[in-house]
Short mmCIF file of C-alpha atoms and ligand atoms in Angstrom, two decimals:
data_model
loop_
_atom_site.label_atom_id
_atom_site.label_comp_id
_atom_site.label_asym_id
_atom_site.label_seq_id
_atom_site.Cartn_x
_atom_site.Cartn_y
_atom_site.Cartn_z
CA GLY Z 1 -63.47 40.60 -53.87
CA VAL Z 2 -66.67 39.46 -52.25
CA LYS Z 3 -66.75 36.74 -49.59
CA ILE Z 4 -69.87 34.60 -49.45
CA ALA Z 5 -70.66 32.19 -46.60
CA THR Z 6 -73.39 29.64 -47.27
CA ILE Z 7 -74.81 27.83 -44.26
CA GLY Z 8 -76.15 24.43 -45.25
CA GLY Z 9 -73.66 24.24 -48.09
CA GLY Z 10 -74.34 20.52 -48.51
CA SER Z 11 -77.75 21.25 -49.99
CA SER Z 12 -78.36 19.82 -53.45
CA TYR Z 13 -79.31 23.40 -54.46
CA THR Z 14 -75.69 24.59 -54.16
CA PRO Z 15 -74.95 24.17 -57.93
CA GLU Z 16 -77.99 26.37 -58.62
CA LEU Z 17 -76.44 29.03 -56.40
CA MET Z 18 -73.07 28.71 -58.16
CA GLU Z 19 -74.72 29.09 -61.55
CA GLY Z 20 -76.39 32.29 -60.34
CA PHE Z 21 -73.08 33.76 -59.17
CA ILE Z 22 -71.26 32.75 -62.34
CA LYS Z 23 -73.95 34.42 -64.47
CA ARG Z 24 -73.62 37.67 -62.50
CA TYR Z 25 -69.87 37.75 -62.03
CA ASP Z 26 -69.44 41.01 -63.93
CA GLU Z 27 -71.55 42.94 -61.44
CA LEU Z 28 -70.74 40.79 -58.41
CA PRO Z 29 -67.05 39.86 -58.32
CA VAL Z 30 -67.08 36.92 -55.94
CA ARG Z 31 -63.66 35.94 -54.60
CA GLU Z 32 -64.36 33.12 -52.16
CA ILE Z 33 -67.33 30.99 -51.23
CA TRP Z 34 -67.44 29.14 -47.94
CA LEU Z 35 -69.81 26.19 -47.78
CA VAL Z 36 -70.63 25.44 -44.15
CA ASP Z 37 -72.23 22.25 -42.95
CA ILE Z 38 -72.31 20.00 -39.90
CA GLU Z 39 -71.00 16.49 -39.26
CA ALA Z 40 -74.28 14.93 -40.45
CA GLY Z 41 -73.87 16.68 -43.78
CA ARG Z 42 -70.12 16.17 -44.19
CA GLU Z 43 -70.36 13.74 -47.08
CA LYS Z 44 -72.94 15.88 -48.89
CA VAL Z 45 -70.97 19.10 -48.58
CA GLU Z 46 -67.78 17.39 -49.72
CA ILE Z 47 -69.46 16.01 -52.83
CA VAL Z 48 -71.38 19.14 -53.80
CA GLY Z 49 -68.47 21.38 -52.77
CA ALA Z 50 -66.15 19.61 -55.21
CA MET Z 51 -68.85 19.94 -57.85
CA ALA Z 52 -69.16 23.68 -57.08
CA GLN Z 53 -65.41 24.14 -57.49
CA ARG Z 54 -65.54 22.36 -60.87
CA MET Z 55 -68.25 24.77 -62.00
CA TRP Z 56 -65.99 27.74 -61.19
CA ASP Z 57 -62.99 26.04 -62.75
CA ALA Z 58 -64.99 25.64 -65.96
CA SER Z 59 -65.83 29.35 -65.87
CA PRO Z 60 -63.47 32.20 -66.81
CA TYR Z 61 -63.34 33.29 -63.15
CA ASP Z 62 -60.91 32.53 -60.37
CA VAL Z 63 -63.04 31.65 -57.36
CA LYS Z 64 -62.15 29.33 -54.51
CA VAL Z 65 -64.82 27.19 -52.87
CA HIS Z 66 -63.97 26.34 -49.26
CA ILE Z 67 -65.66 23.48 -47.43
CA THR Z 68 -65.86 23.68 -43.67
CA LEU Z 69 -67.70 22.44 -40.60
CA ASP Z 70 -66.50 25.52 -38.71
CA ARG Z 71 -69.15 28.22 -39.06
CA GLU Z 72 -67.01 30.91 -37.40
CA GLU Z 73 -64.19 30.52 -39.88
CA ALA Z 74 -66.67 30.93 -42.72
CA LEU Z 75 -68.47 33.94 -41.22
CA LYS Z 76 -65.30 35.88 -40.40
CA ASP Z 77 -65.41 39.05 -42.55
CA ALA Z 78 -68.07 37.64 -44.88
CA ASP Z 79 -69.91 40.18 -47.05
CA PHE Z 80 -73.00 38.05 -47.59
CA VAL Z 81 -74.29 35.10 -45.60
CA THR Z 82 -76.80 32.86 -47.32
CA THR Z 83 -78.76 30.27 -45.36
CA GLN Z 84 -80.09 27.08 -46.91
CA PHE Z 85 -79.84 24.60 -44.04
CA ARG Z 86 -82.34 21.97 -43.01
CA VAL Z 87 -82.16 21.00 -39.35
CA GLY Z 88 -82.55 17.22 -39.11
CA LEU Z 89 -82.31 16.82 -42.90
CA LEU Z 90 -85.07 15.16 -44.92
CA GLU Z 91 -85.64 12.54 -42.18
CA ALA Z 92 -87.07 15.31 -39.99
CA ARG Z 93 -89.28 16.52 -42.83
CA ILE Z 94 -90.67 13.01 -43.27
CA LYS Z 95 -91.82 13.12 -39.63
CA ASP Z 96 -93.38 16.59 -40.14
CA GLU Z 97 -95.35 15.21 -43.04
CA ARG Z 98 -96.26 11.74 -41.79
CA ILE Z 99 -97.28 12.32 -38.19
CA PRO Z 100 -100.09 14.85 -38.89
CA ALA Z 101 -101.18 12.80 -41.90
CA TYR Z 102 -101.60 9.74 -39.68
CA TYR Z 103 -104.36 11.72 -37.94
CA GLY Z 104 -105.85 13.03 -41.18
CA MET Z 105 -104.29 16.48 -41.11
CA LEU Z 106 -101.87 18.21 -43.45
CA GLY Z 107 -98.19 17.51 -43.02
CA GLN Z 108 -96.20 19.87 -45.19
CA GLU Z 109 -92.78 21.51 -45.21
CA THR Z 110 -94.03 25.04 -44.49
CA ASN Z 111 -97.77 24.69 -43.76
CA GLY Z 112 -99.82 23.22 -40.95
CA ALA Z 113 -98.27 21.26 -38.09
CA GLY Z 114 -95.15 20.33 -40.08
CA GLY Z 115 -94.36 23.91 -41.01
CA MET Z 116 -94.63 25.01 -37.39
CA PHE Z 117 -92.24 22.27 -36.27
CA LYS Z 118 -89.80 23.17 -39.01
CA ALA Z 119 -89.89 26.69 -37.53
CA PHE Z 120 -89.34 25.31 -33.99
CA ARG Z 121 -86.18 23.55 -35.21
CA THR Z 122 -84.87 26.32 -37.47
CA VAL Z 123 -85.43 29.50 -35.43
CA PRO Z 124 -82.91 28.66 -32.65
CA ILE Z 125 -80.20 27.97 -35.24
CA ILE Z 126 -80.81 31.15 -37.26
CA LEU Z 127 -80.61 33.17 -34.05
CA GLU Z 128 -77.24 31.54 -33.24
CA ILE Z 129 -76.07 32.48 -36.73
CA VAL Z 130 -77.17 36.09 -36.18
CA GLU Z 131 -75.24 36.25 -32.89
CA ASP Z 132 -72.15 34.95 -34.69
CA MET Z 133 -72.62 37.54 -37.42
CA LYS Z 134 -72.73 40.36 -34.86
CA ARG Z 135 -69.23 39.32 -33.76
CA LEU Z 136 -67.67 38.12 -36.98
CA CYS Z 137 -69.19 40.09 -39.86
CA PRO Z 138 -71.31 42.96 -38.47
CA ASP Z 139 -71.64 44.63 -41.88
CA ALA Z 140 -72.80 41.55 -43.76
CA TRP Z 141 -76.23 40.94 -45.22
CA LEU Z 142 -78.13 37.78 -44.40
CA ILE Z 143 -79.97 36.28 -47.36
CA ASN Z 144 -82.29 33.62 -46.00
CA PHE Z 145 -83.71 30.73 -47.96
CA ALA Z 146 -84.17 28.27 -45.06
CA ASN Z 147 -87.83 27.47 -44.55
CA PRO Z 148 -90.27 28.49 -43.34
CA SER Z 149 -88.58 31.46 -44.97
CA GLY Z 150 -90.98 34.18 -43.79
CA MET Z 151 -91.02 33.02 -40.17
CA VAL Z 152 -87.25 32.55 -40.11
CA THR Z 153 -86.81 36.09 -41.45
CA GLU Z 154 -89.28 37.46 -38.90
CA ALA Z 155 -87.29 35.75 -36.11
CA VAL Z 156 -84.09 37.42 -37.35
CA VAL Z 157 -85.66 40.88 -37.23
CA ARG Z 158 -87.82 40.50 -34.11
CA TYR Z 159 -85.64 38.41 -31.81
CA GLY Z 160 -82.22 38.67 -33.45
CA LYS Z 161 -82.63 42.47 -33.76
CA TRP Z 162 -80.87 42.23 -37.12
CA ASP Z 163 -82.32 44.33 -39.94
CA LYS Z 164 -79.84 43.51 -42.71
CA VAL Z 165 -81.81 40.49 -43.80
CA ILE Z 166 -83.77 39.48 -46.85
CA GLY Z 167 -85.97 36.39 -46.96
CA LEU Z 168 -86.47 34.63 -50.26
CA CYS Z 169 -88.70 32.23 -52.10
CA ASN Z 170 -88.78 30.98 -55.66
CA VAL Z 171 -92.58 31.01 -56.00
CA PRO Z 172 -92.83 34.68 -57.07
CA VAL Z 173 -89.88 34.17 -59.43
CA MET Z 174 -91.72 31.37 -61.21
CA ALA Z 175 -94.96 33.34 -61.49
CA GLN Z 176 -93.16 36.32 -62.98
CA MET Z 177 -91.36 34.04 -65.42
CA ILE Z 178 -94.37 32.19 -66.79
CA GLU Z 179 -97.14 34.80 -66.76
CA PRO Z 180 -95.70 37.19 -69.36
CA GLU Z 181 -95.53 34.17 -71.70
CA LEU Z 182 -99.21 33.51 -71.10
CA LEU Z 183 -99.99 37.00 -72.38
CA GLY Z 184 -97.43 36.83 -75.19
CA LYS Z 185 -95.36 39.55 -73.54
CA GLU Z 186 -91.81 40.05 -72.37
CA ALA Z 187 -91.10 40.19 -68.64
CA ASP Z 188 -90.32 43.91 -68.77
CA GLU Z 189 -93.71 44.69 -70.31
CA LEU Z 190 -95.57 43.88 -67.08
CA ILE Z 191 -95.56 45.57 -63.70
CA TYR Z 192 -95.97 43.34 -60.67
CA LYS Z 193 -97.18 44.02 -57.16
CA PHE Z 194 -97.04 41.22 -54.59
CA ALA Z 195 -98.23 41.34 -50.98
CA GLY Z 196 -98.88 38.94 -48.14
CA LEU Z 197 -96.67 36.48 -46.33
CA ASN Z 198 -94.21 33.91 -47.58
CA HIS Z 199 -96.22 31.09 -49.19
CA PHE Z 200 -99.30 33.18 -48.53
CA HIS Z 201 -99.13 36.10 -50.93
CA TRP Z 202 -101.30 37.44 -53.72
CA HIS Z 203 -100.32 39.53 -56.68
CA LYS Z 204 -101.69 41.98 -59.23
CA VAL Z 205 -100.30 42.78 -62.65
CA THR Z 206 -100.61 45.79 -64.94
CA ASP Z 207 -99.20 46.53 -68.37
CA LEU Z 208 -96.96 49.49 -69.09
CA LYS Z 209 -99.97 51.72 -69.80
CA GLY Z 210 -101.28 51.00 -66.31
CA LYS Z 211 -104.08 48.70 -67.47
CA ASP Z 212 -104.79 45.93 -64.97
CA VAL Z 213 -104.18 42.58 -66.73
CA THR Z 214 -104.54 40.37 -63.67
CA MET Z 215 -107.78 38.82 -64.86
CA ASP Z 216 -106.34 38.20 -68.34
CA ILE Z 217 -103.74 36.00 -66.69
CA VAL Z 218 -106.45 34.32 -64.63
CA GLU Z 219 -108.32 33.54 -67.86
CA LYS Z 220 -105.21 31.80 -69.22
CA MET Z 221 -104.89 29.81 -66.01
CA TYR Z 222 -108.40 28.44 -66.52
CA ALA Z 223 -107.64 27.70 -70.15
CA GLY Z 224 -105.29 25.03 -68.82
CA ASP Z 225 -102.03 26.82 -69.58
CA GLU Z 226 -98.90 26.20 -67.52
CA THR Z 227 -99.17 28.41 -64.43
CA GLY Z 228 -95.62 28.42 -63.07
CA MET Z 229 -96.50 26.21 -60.13
CA PRO Z 230 -93.55 24.69 -58.24
CA LYS Z 231 -93.25 20.91 -58.62
CA ASN Z 232 -94.19 20.17 -55.04
CA ILE Z 233 -97.69 21.68 -55.25
CA HIS Z 234 -100.71 19.80 -56.60
CA ASP Z 235 -102.06 22.02 -59.35
CA ILE Z 236 -105.86 22.22 -59.47
CA PRO Z 237 -107.94 25.20 -60.60
CA PHE Z 238 -108.86 27.72 -57.89
CA PRO Z 239 -112.58 28.25 -57.26
CA ARG Z 240 -113.30 30.74 -60.00
CA GLU Z 241 -115.79 32.82 -58.03
CA ILE Z 242 -113.20 33.56 -55.38
CA LEU Z 243 -110.70 34.90 -57.90
CA GLU Z 244 -113.37 36.92 -59.70
CA GLN Z 245 -114.22 38.51 -56.41
CA MET Z 246 -110.72 39.33 -55.16
CA LYS Z 247 -109.23 40.21 -58.56
CA MET Z 248 -105.80 39.05 -57.48
CA ILE Z 249 -103.76 35.92 -58.21
CA PRO Z 250 -103.17 33.78 -55.13
CA CYS Z 251 -100.00 31.71 -54.71
CA GLY Z 252 -99.96 27.94 -55.06
CA TYR Z 253 -100.04 27.35 -51.31
CA HIS Z 254 -103.41 29.05 -51.10
CA HIS Z 255 -104.89 25.84 -52.48
CA TYR Z 256 -104.45 24.34 -49.00
CA TYR Z 257 -106.63 27.07 -47.55
CA TYR Z 258 -109.20 27.83 -50.26
CA GLN Z 259 -109.61 24.13 -51.13
CA GLU Z 260 -108.63 22.36 -47.95
CA GLU Z 261 -110.93 19.43 -48.67
CA GLU Z 262 -109.53 18.64 -52.13
CA THR Z 263 -105.86 19.30 -51.48
CA LEU Z 264 -105.82 17.46 -48.17
CA ALA Z 265 -107.53 14.44 -49.73
CA HIS Z 266 -104.96 14.46 -52.52
CA ALA Z 267 -102.04 14.77 -50.11
CA LEU Z 268 -103.30 11.96 -47.87
CA GLU Z 269 -103.81 9.72 -50.89
CA GLU Z 270 -100.23 10.37 -52.04
CA TYR Z 271 -98.87 9.59 -48.59
CA LYS Z 272 -100.55 6.19 -48.78
CA THR Z 273 -99.26 5.38 -52.25
CA ILE Z 274 -96.10 7.13 -53.45
CA GLY Z 275 -95.16 8.54 -50.04
CA THR Z 276 -94.90 12.08 -48.75
CA ARG Z 277 -93.10 14.75 -50.72
CA ALA Z 278 -89.99 14.32 -48.55
CA GLN Z 279 -89.96 10.61 -49.28
CA GLN Z 280 -90.24 11.39 -52.98
CA VAL Z 281 -87.53 14.04 -53.04
CA LYS Z 282 -85.15 11.80 -51.08
CA GLN Z 283 -84.95 9.72 -54.22
CA THR Z 284 -84.28 12.82 -56.35
CA GLU Z 285 -81.62 13.91 -53.89
CA THR Z 286 -79.88 10.51 -54.03
CA GLU Z 287 -79.85 10.67 -57.83
CA LEU Z 288 -78.51 14.23 -57.80
CA PHE Z 289 -75.64 13.35 -55.48
CA GLU Z 290 -74.75 10.38 -57.70
CA LEU Z 291 -74.47 12.85 -60.58
CA TYR Z 292 -72.49 15.34 -58.49
CA LYS Z 293 -69.91 12.61 -57.78
CA ASP Z 294 -69.03 12.47 -61.47
CA PRO Z 295 -65.65 14.24 -61.78
CA ASN Z 296 -66.58 15.33 -65.30
CA LEU Z 297 -69.79 17.10 -64.36
CA ASP Z 298 -69.15 20.84 -64.16
CA TYR Z 299 -72.59 22.35 -64.75
CA LYS Z 300 -75.96 22.24 -62.98
CA PRO Z 301 -77.80 19.07 -64.08
CA GLU Z 302 -81.34 19.49 -65.30
CA GLN Z 303 -82.66 16.96 -62.73
CA LEU Z 304 -82.37 19.73 -60.11
CA GLY Z 305 -85.42 21.24 -61.83
CA GLN Z 306 -87.46 18.41 -60.25
CA ARG Z 307 -87.06 20.04 -56.86
CA GLY Z 308 -89.66 22.61 -55.79
CA GLY Z 309 -87.02 25.28 -55.24
CA ALA Z 310 -86.01 25.61 -58.91
CA TYR Z 311 -84.84 29.14 -59.84
CA TYR Z 312 -83.93 29.87 -56.25
CA SER Z 313 -80.65 31.43 -57.41
CA ASP Z 314 -82.50 34.00 -59.47
CA ALA Z 315 -83.82 35.42 -56.23
CA ALA Z 316 -80.72 34.86 -54.09
CA CYS Z 317 -77.97 35.98 -56.45
CA GLU Z 318 -80.01 38.86 -57.85
CA SER Z 319 -80.67 40.16 -54.31
CA ILE Z 320 -76.98 40.00 -53.49
CA ALA Z 321 -75.94 41.65 -56.76
CA SER Z 322 -78.58 44.34 -56.26
CA ILE Z 323 -77.35 45.16 -52.76
CA TYR Z 324 -73.71 45.03 -53.78
CA ALA Z 325 -74.07 47.16 -56.92
CA ASN Z 326 -76.99 49.25 -55.62
CA LYS Z 327 -79.03 48.15 -58.63
CA ASN Z 328 -82.50 48.82 -57.19
CA THR Z 329 -83.91 45.81 -58.98
CA GLN Z 330 -87.53 44.99 -58.19
CA LEU Z 331 -87.81 41.61 -56.46
CA VAL Z 332 -90.26 39.92 -54.14
CA VAL Z 333 -88.78 39.50 -50.68
CA SER Z 334 -89.64 38.89 -47.06
CA THR Z 335 -88.80 42.09 -45.25
CA LYS Z 336 -90.09 44.43 -42.55
CA ASN Z 337 -93.53 45.70 -43.55
CA ASP Z 338 -93.14 49.41 -42.79
CA GLY Z 339 -96.66 50.13 -43.98
CA ALA Z 340 -96.58 48.42 -47.37
CA VAL Z 341 -99.38 46.13 -46.18
CA PRO Z 342 -101.45 48.36 -43.91
CA ASP Z 343 -103.57 45.41 -42.74
CA LEU Z 344 -100.57 44.15 -40.75
CA PRO Z 345 -98.41 45.87 -38.10
CA ALA Z 346 -95.55 47.98 -39.47
CA ASP Z 347 -92.90 46.08 -37.55
CA CYS Z 348 -93.70 42.57 -38.76
CA VAL Z 349 -92.21 40.78 -41.75
CA VAL Z 350 -94.26 40.51 -44.94
CA GLU Z 351 -93.51 39.23 -48.43
CA VAL Z 352 -93.81 42.11 -50.90
CA SER Z 353 -92.46 43.60 -54.07
CA ALA Z 354 -89.51 45.82 -53.22
CA TYR Z 355 -86.63 47.63 -54.83
CA ILE Z 356 -83.39 46.09 -53.61
CA GLY Z 357 -80.34 48.30 -53.34
CA GLY Z 358 -77.41 49.15 -51.11
CA GLN Z 359 -79.73 50.03 -48.24
CA GLY Z 360 -81.74 46.83 -48.55
CA ALA Z 361 -85.42 46.65 -49.49
CA ARG Z 362 -87.61 49.66 -50.26
CA ASN Z 363 -91.09 48.19 -50.29
CA VAL Z 364 -93.76 48.95 -52.85
CA ALA Z 365 -96.96 49.95 -51.08
CA PHE Z 366 -99.75 47.49 -51.85
CA GLY Z 367 -102.63 49.01 -49.93
CA GLU Z 368 -105.50 47.37 -48.11
CA LEU Z 369 -106.63 43.91 -49.06
CA PRO Z 370 -110.22 42.78 -49.63
CA VAL Z 371 -112.03 41.74 -46.43
CA ALA Z 372 -111.58 37.97 -46.82
CA GLU Z 373 -107.87 38.20 -47.60
CA ARG Z 374 -107.30 40.65 -44.76
CA GLY Z 375 -108.85 38.13 -42.40
CA TRP Z 376 -106.72 35.25 -43.66
CA LEU Z 377 -103.59 37.34 -43.49
CA GLN Z 378 -104.13 38.51 -39.94
CA VAL Z 379 -104.82 34.97 -38.74
CA MET Z 380 -101.74 33.66 -40.53
CA LYS Z 381 -99.50 36.38 -39.13
CA ALA Z 382 -100.82 35.69 -35.62
CA MET Z 383 -100.02 32.00 -36.14
CA GLU Z 384 -96.51 32.91 -37.31
CA LEU Z 385 -95.84 35.21 -34.36
CA LEU Z 386 -97.02 32.58 -31.88
CA THR Z 387 -94.92 29.92 -33.58
CA ILE Z 388 -91.79 32.04 -33.46
CA GLU Z 389 -92.40 33.05 -29.86
CA ALA Z 390 -92.82 29.40 -28.90
CA ALA Z 391 -89.63 28.50 -30.78
CA VAL Z 392 -87.69 31.14 -28.84
CA THR Z 393 -89.19 30.65 -25.39
CA GLY Z 394 -89.88 26.92 -25.54
CA ASP Z 395 -93.27 27.61 -24.05
CA TYR Z 396 -95.67 24.70 -24.55
CA ASP Z 397 -98.84 26.76 -24.09
CA THR Z 398 -97.75 29.25 -26.74
CA ALA Z 399 -97.05 26.36 -29.11
CA LEU Z 400 -100.55 25.05 -28.48
CA GLN Z 401 -101.99 28.50 -29.24
CA ALA Z 402 -100.13 28.47 -32.55
CA PHE Z 403 -101.47 25.02 -33.34
CA THR Z 404 -105.01 26.02 -32.42
CA ILE Z 405 -105.09 29.14 -34.57
CA ASN Z 406 -103.44 27.51 -37.61
CA PRO Z 407 -106.19 27.03 -40.22
CA MET Z 408 -104.56 23.79 -41.41
CA VAL Z 409 -104.81 22.21 -37.97
CA ARG Z 410 -108.26 21.06 -36.83
CA SER Z 411 -108.33 22.25 -33.20
CA GLY Z 412 -108.96 19.87 -30.31
CA LYS Z 413 -107.41 16.94 -28.55
CA THR Z 414 -106.15 15.31 -31.75
CA ALA Z 415 -104.23 18.47 -32.59
CA GLN Z 416 -102.61 18.36 -29.18
CA ARG Z 417 -101.73 14.70 -29.64
CA ILE Z 418 -100.09 15.49 -33.00
CA MET Z 419 -98.13 18.26 -31.35
CA ASP Z 420 -97.01 16.01 -28.50
CA GLU Z 421 -95.91 13.29 -30.92
CA LEU Z 422 -93.96 15.79 -32.99
CA PHE Z 423 -92.24 17.05 -29.83
CA ILE Z 424 -91.10 13.51 -29.08
CA ALA Z 425 -90.13 12.75 -32.67
CA HIS Z 426 -87.99 15.89 -32.92
CA LYS Z 427 -86.67 16.12 -29.35
CA ASP Z 428 -83.02 16.03 -30.47
CA HIS Z 429 -83.52 19.22 -32.49
CA LEU Z 430 -85.61 21.21 -30.02
CA PRO Z 431 -83.22 22.42 -27.33
CA ASN Z 432 -85.57 25.18 -26.16
CA PHE Z 433 -88.54 22.96 -25.33
P1 LIG B 1 -81.01 19.50 -47.18
O1 LIG B 1 -81.74 18.46 -46.44
O2 LIG B 1 -80.12 19.09 -48.29
O3 LIG B 1 -80.14 20.33 -46.12
C1 LIG B 1 -79.15 21.24 -46.52
C2 LIG B 1 -77.95 21.09 -45.64
O4 LIG B 1 -78.15 21.72 -44.37
C3 LIG B 1 -77.58 19.64 -45.31
O5 LIG B 1 -76.37 19.29 -45.92
C4 LIG B 1 -77.51 19.63 -43.79
O6 LIG B 1 -76.50 18.79 -43.27
C5 LIG B 1 -77.28 21.08 -43.47
N1 LIG B 1 -77.51 21.49 -42.09
C6 LIG B 1 -78.43 21.04 -41.22
N2 LIG B 1 -78.29 21.68 -40.04
C7 LIG B 1 -77.29 22.57 -40.19
C8 LIG B 1 -76.67 23.53 -39.33
N3 LIG B 1 -77.06 23.70 -38.08
N4 LIG B 1 -75.65 24.26 -39.82
C9 LIG B 1 -75.21 24.09 -41.09
N5 LIG B 1 -75.75 23.21 -41.93
C10 LIG B 1 -76.77 22.45 -41.49
O7 LIG B 1 -82.03 20.60 -47.62
P2 LIG B 1 -82.57 21.11 -49.03
O8 LIG B 1 -83.66 20.22 -49.46
O9 LIG B 1 -81.45 21.35 -49.94
O10 LIG B 1 -83.22 22.47 -48.58
C11 LIG B 1 -82.43 23.41 -47.89
C12 LIG B 1 -83.28 24.44 -47.21
O11 LIG B 1 -83.83 25.31 -48.17
C13 LIG B 1 -84.46 23.88 -46.42
O12 LIG B 1 -84.64 24.62 -45.24
C14 LIG B 1 -85.62 24.09 -47.37
O13 LIG B 1 -86.83 24.19 -46.71
C15 LIG B 1 -85.23 25.39 -48.00
N6 LIG B 1 -85.89 25.69 -49.28
C16 LIG B 1 -86.41 26.92 -49.39
C17 LIG B 1 -87.07 27.29 -50.54
C18 LIG B 1 -87.66 28.67 -50.62
O14 LIG B 1 -88.46 28.93 -51.49
N7 LIG B 1 -87.30 29.58 -49.72
C19 LIG B 1 -87.17 26.39 -51.62
C20 LIG B 1 -86.60 25.13 -51.47
C21 LIG B 1 -85.95 24.79 -50.29
C1 LIG B 2 -91.24 25.35 -53.27
C2 LIG B 2 -91.09 26.43 -52.24
C3 LIG B 2 -90.21 26.00 -51.15
C4 LIG B 2 -90.67 24.62 -50.82
C5 LIG B 2 -90.03 23.78 -51.85
C6 LIG B 2 -90.24 22.31 -51.71
O1 LIG B 2 -91.17 25.85 -54.50
O2 LIG B 2 -90.88 27.72 -52.67
O3 LIG B 2 -90.19 26.91 -50.14
O4 LIG B 2 -90.51 24.24 -49.54
O5 LIG B 2 -90.34 24.28 -53.14
O6 LIG B 2 -89.50 21.65 -52.70
P1 LIG B 2 -89.20 20.10 -52.58
O7 LIG B 2 -88.68 19.71 -53.91
O8 LIG B 2 -88.18 19.97 -51.49
O9 LIG B 2 -90.48 19.45 -52.21
MN1 LIG B 3 -90.68 29.02 -50.90
#
């Protein structure tokens, strides 16, 4: 049987993950699941762990859910390691969001100043996990969900020297779920090609005859139809001229870049009234854990759909099943480029369509991007590389370079002040600096 170790097991997403494994049991015979957390998450992992066990007990399958604060015990001989931890929990995210906003800049989980600090906190931990894996489960695959997912995956490959890794996001899953509906088609009647970086990708779609239907989907988006946008992103129409020109569909996070003025104004207004996204989801999380405490609840409650990461298990469990059973399913993953996106170096991590099988990801070549998108992409990858390097070395000047090149940070002395304040606010979680 298959042994799964899940780091950050106390996440409220754990029932989503269980549901995904239960659905796929026939092709992925899971035997044991180890939910790993830390002292700060003890109560959470105990509550959601008991809930996870009830889900299995209500299924026809005999699977044991172990709860532990001992990562080594969980990693020993694991077949798959999934990562869904949040260093500093939602309190740290509130700081990422509020401190830049105080100075009129974007604070967001994976973008701008906040996203870079989430990387600073997360990269050292993922590299510790990789070192443990080298000793305890050298044949295992690492399936990363911890944000910023693309940067965390890049750190695993570049600094951890570990290639058996797949980085995931639910954004492409949601797009591929909703768009066929817009065209009145089934999912298997469309062919998708994604390319870019995590939370910074574009995609194109053709039908089975090879006819490009990307702009037909775009038309539906402007007709006001549901676009498959995650709950945490403010959904406004993209500037139409830009989409007409590039003939690709951007991801929701592109709103921050193509419409910085509008999205930033909206975010800052929300911070003043209903609070930042982290403050909002704290409430959702509290409600979810109240539900999870109910000894009669043995299925994923629908309230989990309020979180931005809905459908995460469709990516995570399908990747694992595809590797395990060599299914060669096409998914969108963060993985080593290897030429799929020729506008970026071959050895860096990109988010692309790929066939996932026993050997990992075989990327679908996307080809060169239009001039504007190439420019964005190269700047964003440079920002990511600087951020990861700073996270590993603890070098202040490199961190400042990352801040300065990030399009969501207005460069200058205010940017440096934001960075300095974030260093102080997060000092307990930044051992390298
Ligand atoms: P959360 O705040 O519930 O944290 C999950 C758990 O991680 C907590 O129980 C916490 O105690 C634990 N943790 C913290 N540090 C740890 C460590 N060193 N080792 C083990 N466990 C540790 O987080 P959440 O809101 O459920 O989100 C979990 C993660 O998934 C975050 O990093 C979030 O950004 C990410 N996420 C990714 C996507 C995606 O598309 N890739 C979508 C949603 C969420
Ligand atoms: C999105 C993304 C995640 C993101 C999350 C936020 O869909 O894919 O990477 O960080 O959802 O969700 P939340 O509910 O925590 O704001
Ligand atoms: Mn994501």
